[in-house]
XYZ file of C-alpha atoms in Angstrom:
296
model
C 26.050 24.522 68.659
C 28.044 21.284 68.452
C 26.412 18.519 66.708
C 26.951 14.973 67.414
C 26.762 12.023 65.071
C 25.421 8.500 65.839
C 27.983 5.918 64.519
C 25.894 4.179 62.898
C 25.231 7.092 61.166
C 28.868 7.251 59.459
C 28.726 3.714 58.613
C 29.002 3.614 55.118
C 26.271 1.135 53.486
C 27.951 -1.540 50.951
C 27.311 -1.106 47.724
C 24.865 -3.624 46.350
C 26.696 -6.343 43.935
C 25.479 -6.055 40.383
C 24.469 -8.722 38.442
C 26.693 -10.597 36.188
C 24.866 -9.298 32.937
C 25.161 -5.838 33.839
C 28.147 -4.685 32.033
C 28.006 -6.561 29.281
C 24.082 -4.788 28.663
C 25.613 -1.406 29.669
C 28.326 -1.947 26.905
C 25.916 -2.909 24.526
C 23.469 0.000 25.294
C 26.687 2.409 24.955
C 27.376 0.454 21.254
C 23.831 1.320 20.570
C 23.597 4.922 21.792
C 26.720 5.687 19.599
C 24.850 4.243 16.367
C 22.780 7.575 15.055
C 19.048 7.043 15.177
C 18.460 7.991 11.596
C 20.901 5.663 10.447
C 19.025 3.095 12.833
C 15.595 4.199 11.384
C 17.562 3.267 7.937
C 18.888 -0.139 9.126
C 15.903 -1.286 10.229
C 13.802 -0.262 7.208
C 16.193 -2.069 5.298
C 16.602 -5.219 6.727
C 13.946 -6.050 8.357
C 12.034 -6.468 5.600
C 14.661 -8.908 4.012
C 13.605 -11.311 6.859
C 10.373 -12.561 5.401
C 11.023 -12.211 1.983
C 14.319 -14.888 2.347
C 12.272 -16.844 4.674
C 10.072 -17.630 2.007
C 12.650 -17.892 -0.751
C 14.145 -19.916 1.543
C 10.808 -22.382 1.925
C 10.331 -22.429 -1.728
C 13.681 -23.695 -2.364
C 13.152 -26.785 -0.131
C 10.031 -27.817 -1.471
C 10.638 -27.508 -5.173
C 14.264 -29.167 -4.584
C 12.875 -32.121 -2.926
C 9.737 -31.934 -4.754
C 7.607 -32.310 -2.390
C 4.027 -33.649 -2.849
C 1.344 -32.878 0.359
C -1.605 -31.714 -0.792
C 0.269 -28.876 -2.904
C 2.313 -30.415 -5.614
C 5.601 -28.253 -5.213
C 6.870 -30.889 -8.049
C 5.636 -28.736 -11.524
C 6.797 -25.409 -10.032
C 9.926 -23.612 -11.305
C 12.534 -23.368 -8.743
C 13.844 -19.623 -7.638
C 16.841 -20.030 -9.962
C 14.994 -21.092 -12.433
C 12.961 -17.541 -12.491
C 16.063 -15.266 -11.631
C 17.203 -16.977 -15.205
C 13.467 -16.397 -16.692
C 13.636 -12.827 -15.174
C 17.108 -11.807 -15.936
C 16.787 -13.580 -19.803
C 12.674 -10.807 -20.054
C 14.834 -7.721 -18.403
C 16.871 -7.861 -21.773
C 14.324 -7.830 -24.203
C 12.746 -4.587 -24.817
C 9.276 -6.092 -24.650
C 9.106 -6.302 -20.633
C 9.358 -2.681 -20.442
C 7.306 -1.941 -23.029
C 4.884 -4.438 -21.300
C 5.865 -1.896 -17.794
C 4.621 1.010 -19.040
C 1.485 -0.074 -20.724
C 0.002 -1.477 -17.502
C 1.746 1.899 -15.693
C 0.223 4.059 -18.469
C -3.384 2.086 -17.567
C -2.815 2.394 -13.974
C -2.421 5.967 -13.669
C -4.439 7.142 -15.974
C -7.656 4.956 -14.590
C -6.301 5.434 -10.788
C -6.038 9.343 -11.430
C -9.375 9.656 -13.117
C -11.568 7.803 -10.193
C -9.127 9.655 -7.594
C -10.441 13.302 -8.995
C -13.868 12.052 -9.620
C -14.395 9.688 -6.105
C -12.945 12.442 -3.923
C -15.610 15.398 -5.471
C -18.487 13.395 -5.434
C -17.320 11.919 -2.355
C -16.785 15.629 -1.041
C -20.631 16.835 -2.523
C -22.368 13.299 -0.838
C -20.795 14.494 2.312
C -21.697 17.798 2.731
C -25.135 18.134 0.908
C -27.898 16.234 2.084
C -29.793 16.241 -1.113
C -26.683 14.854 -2.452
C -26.507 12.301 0.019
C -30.606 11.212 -0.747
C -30.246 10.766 -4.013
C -26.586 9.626 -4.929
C -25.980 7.255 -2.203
C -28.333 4.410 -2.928
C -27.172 4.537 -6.838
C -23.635 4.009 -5.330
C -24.337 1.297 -2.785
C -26.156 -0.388 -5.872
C -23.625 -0.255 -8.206
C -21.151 -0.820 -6.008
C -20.911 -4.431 -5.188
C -20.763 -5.281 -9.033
C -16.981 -6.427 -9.798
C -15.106 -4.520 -12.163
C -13.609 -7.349 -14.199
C -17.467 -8.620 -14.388
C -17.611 -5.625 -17.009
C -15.031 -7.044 -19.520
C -18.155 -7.942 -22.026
C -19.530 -4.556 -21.776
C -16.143 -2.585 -22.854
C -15.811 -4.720 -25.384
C -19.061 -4.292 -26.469
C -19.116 -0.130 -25.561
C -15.643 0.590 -26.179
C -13.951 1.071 -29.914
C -10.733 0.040 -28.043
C -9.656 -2.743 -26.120
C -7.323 -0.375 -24.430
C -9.813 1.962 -23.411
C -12.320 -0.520 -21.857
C -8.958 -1.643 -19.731
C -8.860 2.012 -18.369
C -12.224 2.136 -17.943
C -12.349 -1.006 -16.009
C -9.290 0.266 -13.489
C -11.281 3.333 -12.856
C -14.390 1.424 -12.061
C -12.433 -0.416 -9.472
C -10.353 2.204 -8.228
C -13.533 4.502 -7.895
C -16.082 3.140 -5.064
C -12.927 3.148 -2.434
C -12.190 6.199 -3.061
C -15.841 7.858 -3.062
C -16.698 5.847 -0.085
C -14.205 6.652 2.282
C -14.550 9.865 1.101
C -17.892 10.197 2.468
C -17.101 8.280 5.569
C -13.949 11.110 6.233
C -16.549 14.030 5.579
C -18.959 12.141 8.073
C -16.461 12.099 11.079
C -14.938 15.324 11.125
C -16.055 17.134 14.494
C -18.879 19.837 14.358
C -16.069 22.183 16.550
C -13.919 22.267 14.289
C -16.786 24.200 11.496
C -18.055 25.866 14.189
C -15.213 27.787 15.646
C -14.316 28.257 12.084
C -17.633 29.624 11.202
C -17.613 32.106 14.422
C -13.938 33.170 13.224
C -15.647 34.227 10.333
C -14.903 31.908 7.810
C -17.116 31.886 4.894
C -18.265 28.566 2.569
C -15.018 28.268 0.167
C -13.029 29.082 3.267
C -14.415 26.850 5.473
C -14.234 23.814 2.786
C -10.788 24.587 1.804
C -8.782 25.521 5.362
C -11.160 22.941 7.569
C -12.779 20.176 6.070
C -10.505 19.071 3.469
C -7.356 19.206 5.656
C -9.777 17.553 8.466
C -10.526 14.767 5.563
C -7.020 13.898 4.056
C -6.449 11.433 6.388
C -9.514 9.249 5.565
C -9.269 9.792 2.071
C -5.345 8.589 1.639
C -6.732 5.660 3.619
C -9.551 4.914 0.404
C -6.815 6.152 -1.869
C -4.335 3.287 -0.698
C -6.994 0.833 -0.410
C -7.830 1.740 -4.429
C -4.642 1.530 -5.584
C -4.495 -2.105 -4.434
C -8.005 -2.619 -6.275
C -6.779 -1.241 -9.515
C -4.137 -3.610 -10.084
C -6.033 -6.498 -9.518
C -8.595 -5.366 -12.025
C -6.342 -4.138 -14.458
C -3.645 -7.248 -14.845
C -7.423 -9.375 -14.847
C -9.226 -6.902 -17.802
C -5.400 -7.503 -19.484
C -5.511 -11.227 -19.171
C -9.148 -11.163 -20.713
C -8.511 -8.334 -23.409
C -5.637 -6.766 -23.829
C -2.757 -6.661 -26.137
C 0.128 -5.495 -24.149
C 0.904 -5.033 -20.022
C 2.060 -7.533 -17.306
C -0.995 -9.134 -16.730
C -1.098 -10.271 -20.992
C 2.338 -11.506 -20.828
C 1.555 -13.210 -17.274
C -1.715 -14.802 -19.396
C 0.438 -15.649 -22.244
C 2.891 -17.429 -20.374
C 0.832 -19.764 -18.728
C -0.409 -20.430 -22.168
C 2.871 -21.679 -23.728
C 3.746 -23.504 -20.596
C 6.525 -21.075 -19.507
C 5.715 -21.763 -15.796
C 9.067 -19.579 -14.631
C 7.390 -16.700 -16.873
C 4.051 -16.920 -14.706
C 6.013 -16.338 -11.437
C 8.388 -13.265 -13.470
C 4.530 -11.631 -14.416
C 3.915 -12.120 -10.800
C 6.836 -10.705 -9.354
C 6.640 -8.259 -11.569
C 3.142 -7.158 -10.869
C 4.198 -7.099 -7.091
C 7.064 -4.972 -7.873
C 4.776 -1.998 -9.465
C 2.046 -2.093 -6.879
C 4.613 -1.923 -4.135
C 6.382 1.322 -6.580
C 2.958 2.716 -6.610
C 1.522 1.941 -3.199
C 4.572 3.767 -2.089
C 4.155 6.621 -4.131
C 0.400 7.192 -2.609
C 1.834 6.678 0.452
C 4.565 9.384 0.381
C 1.955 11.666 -0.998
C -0.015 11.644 1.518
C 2.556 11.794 4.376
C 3.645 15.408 2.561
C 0.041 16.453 2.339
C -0.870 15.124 5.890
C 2.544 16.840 7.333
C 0.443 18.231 10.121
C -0.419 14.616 11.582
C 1.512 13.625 15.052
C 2.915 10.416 13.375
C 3.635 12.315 9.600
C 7.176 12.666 9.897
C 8.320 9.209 11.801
């Protein structure tokens, strides 16, 4: 059987004319393609957050070099070179670090404490009812008091000034943690303990393969949040009472006019929460491994 074509049917149709920013997007998608994606992951992590950070250098620079006057008076503060110089001249002493690792030393000791102690009462409040009755309004009482209000009372309670400083980060670091606890226990689905109860898993079982796993999530979020709580409190109880730490030789700055000192405290203090925020944040990517967006 003989088949016969149309001639308009072997016409071949002209190719459409691409637009004039087609190959040079094509090229750069090829440049891109070629780059690795961990070592894009990398770049972008890197620099990206540069971008602020010298925008704001940047800023400062202007208005303390021109001193300018508009409500803030950008005239009395130090300009960025002058605190590189303040910062470089306190890295070679041996009393910044020993000024590190007291507030460090504070930090993780009063951080660690309400972490333990927030996340098993938080645990008990959320699965016991009774619990819940009779611990929960004590909390919400306490709760709204602020830490560094407490500063006359450690001094008053405590034999130490130091340990009424770790006493005051846990305080601070505690109600986060406890309360977002509770609010992880809360929102865990009832499936999840129920096929695990008609598996046959028993009450240590079910607490330790099911709800905690179910609750990391919520309580690295209180955990995080905590972290960020107990340095406030703790450079603030230092400034007050203490002897030694960041937030004393911030203080003590201020107090012998050594305004390029203030801003080295503060960058200072920024630099360890950031260390430590991190920290809590890498923990609980490894512990919540099982999460979708863990591992990105």
């Amino acid at each position: 059987m003989t088949t016969t074509l149309n001639p308009h049917q072997l016409a071949v149709k002209p190719t459409p004319a691409l637009p004039a920013s087609a190959p040079r997007l094509s090229s750069r998608r090829r440049i891109t393609w070629r780059i690795p994606a961990g070592i894009r992951r990398r770049a972008a992590a890197l620099f990206l957050p540069l971008i602020p950070i010298t925008a704001f250098v940047a800023l400062w620079q202007m208005l303390t070099a021109h001193n300018v006057v508009a409500w803030l008076r950008f005239n009395r503060m130090p300009a960025p070179m002058r605190v590189v110089d303040a910062l470089a001249a306190r890295i070679s002493s041996g009393g910044y670090y020993d000024d590190l690792l007291a507030s460090l030393q504070r930090i993780l000791l009063g951080f660690g404490l309400a972490a333990a102690a927030g996340i098993a009462l938080g645990v008990l409040i959320g699965r016991s009812p009774t619990a819940r009755m009779t611990l929960r309004p004590f909390i919400e009482i306490v709760r709204p008091i602020p830490a560094i209000a407490l500063v006359p009372l450690t001094i008053l309670l405590f034999p130490s000034s130091e340990q009424g400083i770790v006493f005051i980060t846990f305080f601070a670091a505690f109600f986060p943690v406890v309360v977002s606890t509770i609010h992880a226990m809360e929102s865990l689905p009832k499936v999840w303990e129920e096929a695990a109860k008609t598996m046959g898993a028993g009450r240590l079982s079910l607490l330790w393969h099911v709800i905690l796993p179910g609750a990391l999530p919520g309580i690295f979020a209180g955990l995080s949040v905590a972290m960020g709580v107990a340095w406030i409190c703790v450079v603030s109880a230092e400034m007050i009472s203490g002897q030694f730490g960041i937030g004393y030789y911030t203080w003590q700055s201020y107090g012998l006019l050594d305004y390029p000192g203030v801003v080295v405290g503060m960058i200072s203090i920024g630099a360890l929460g950031l260390m430590t925020a991190w920290a809590v944040e890498r923990v609980g990517r490894r512990v919540n491994h099982w999460l979708p967006r863990a591992g990105q």
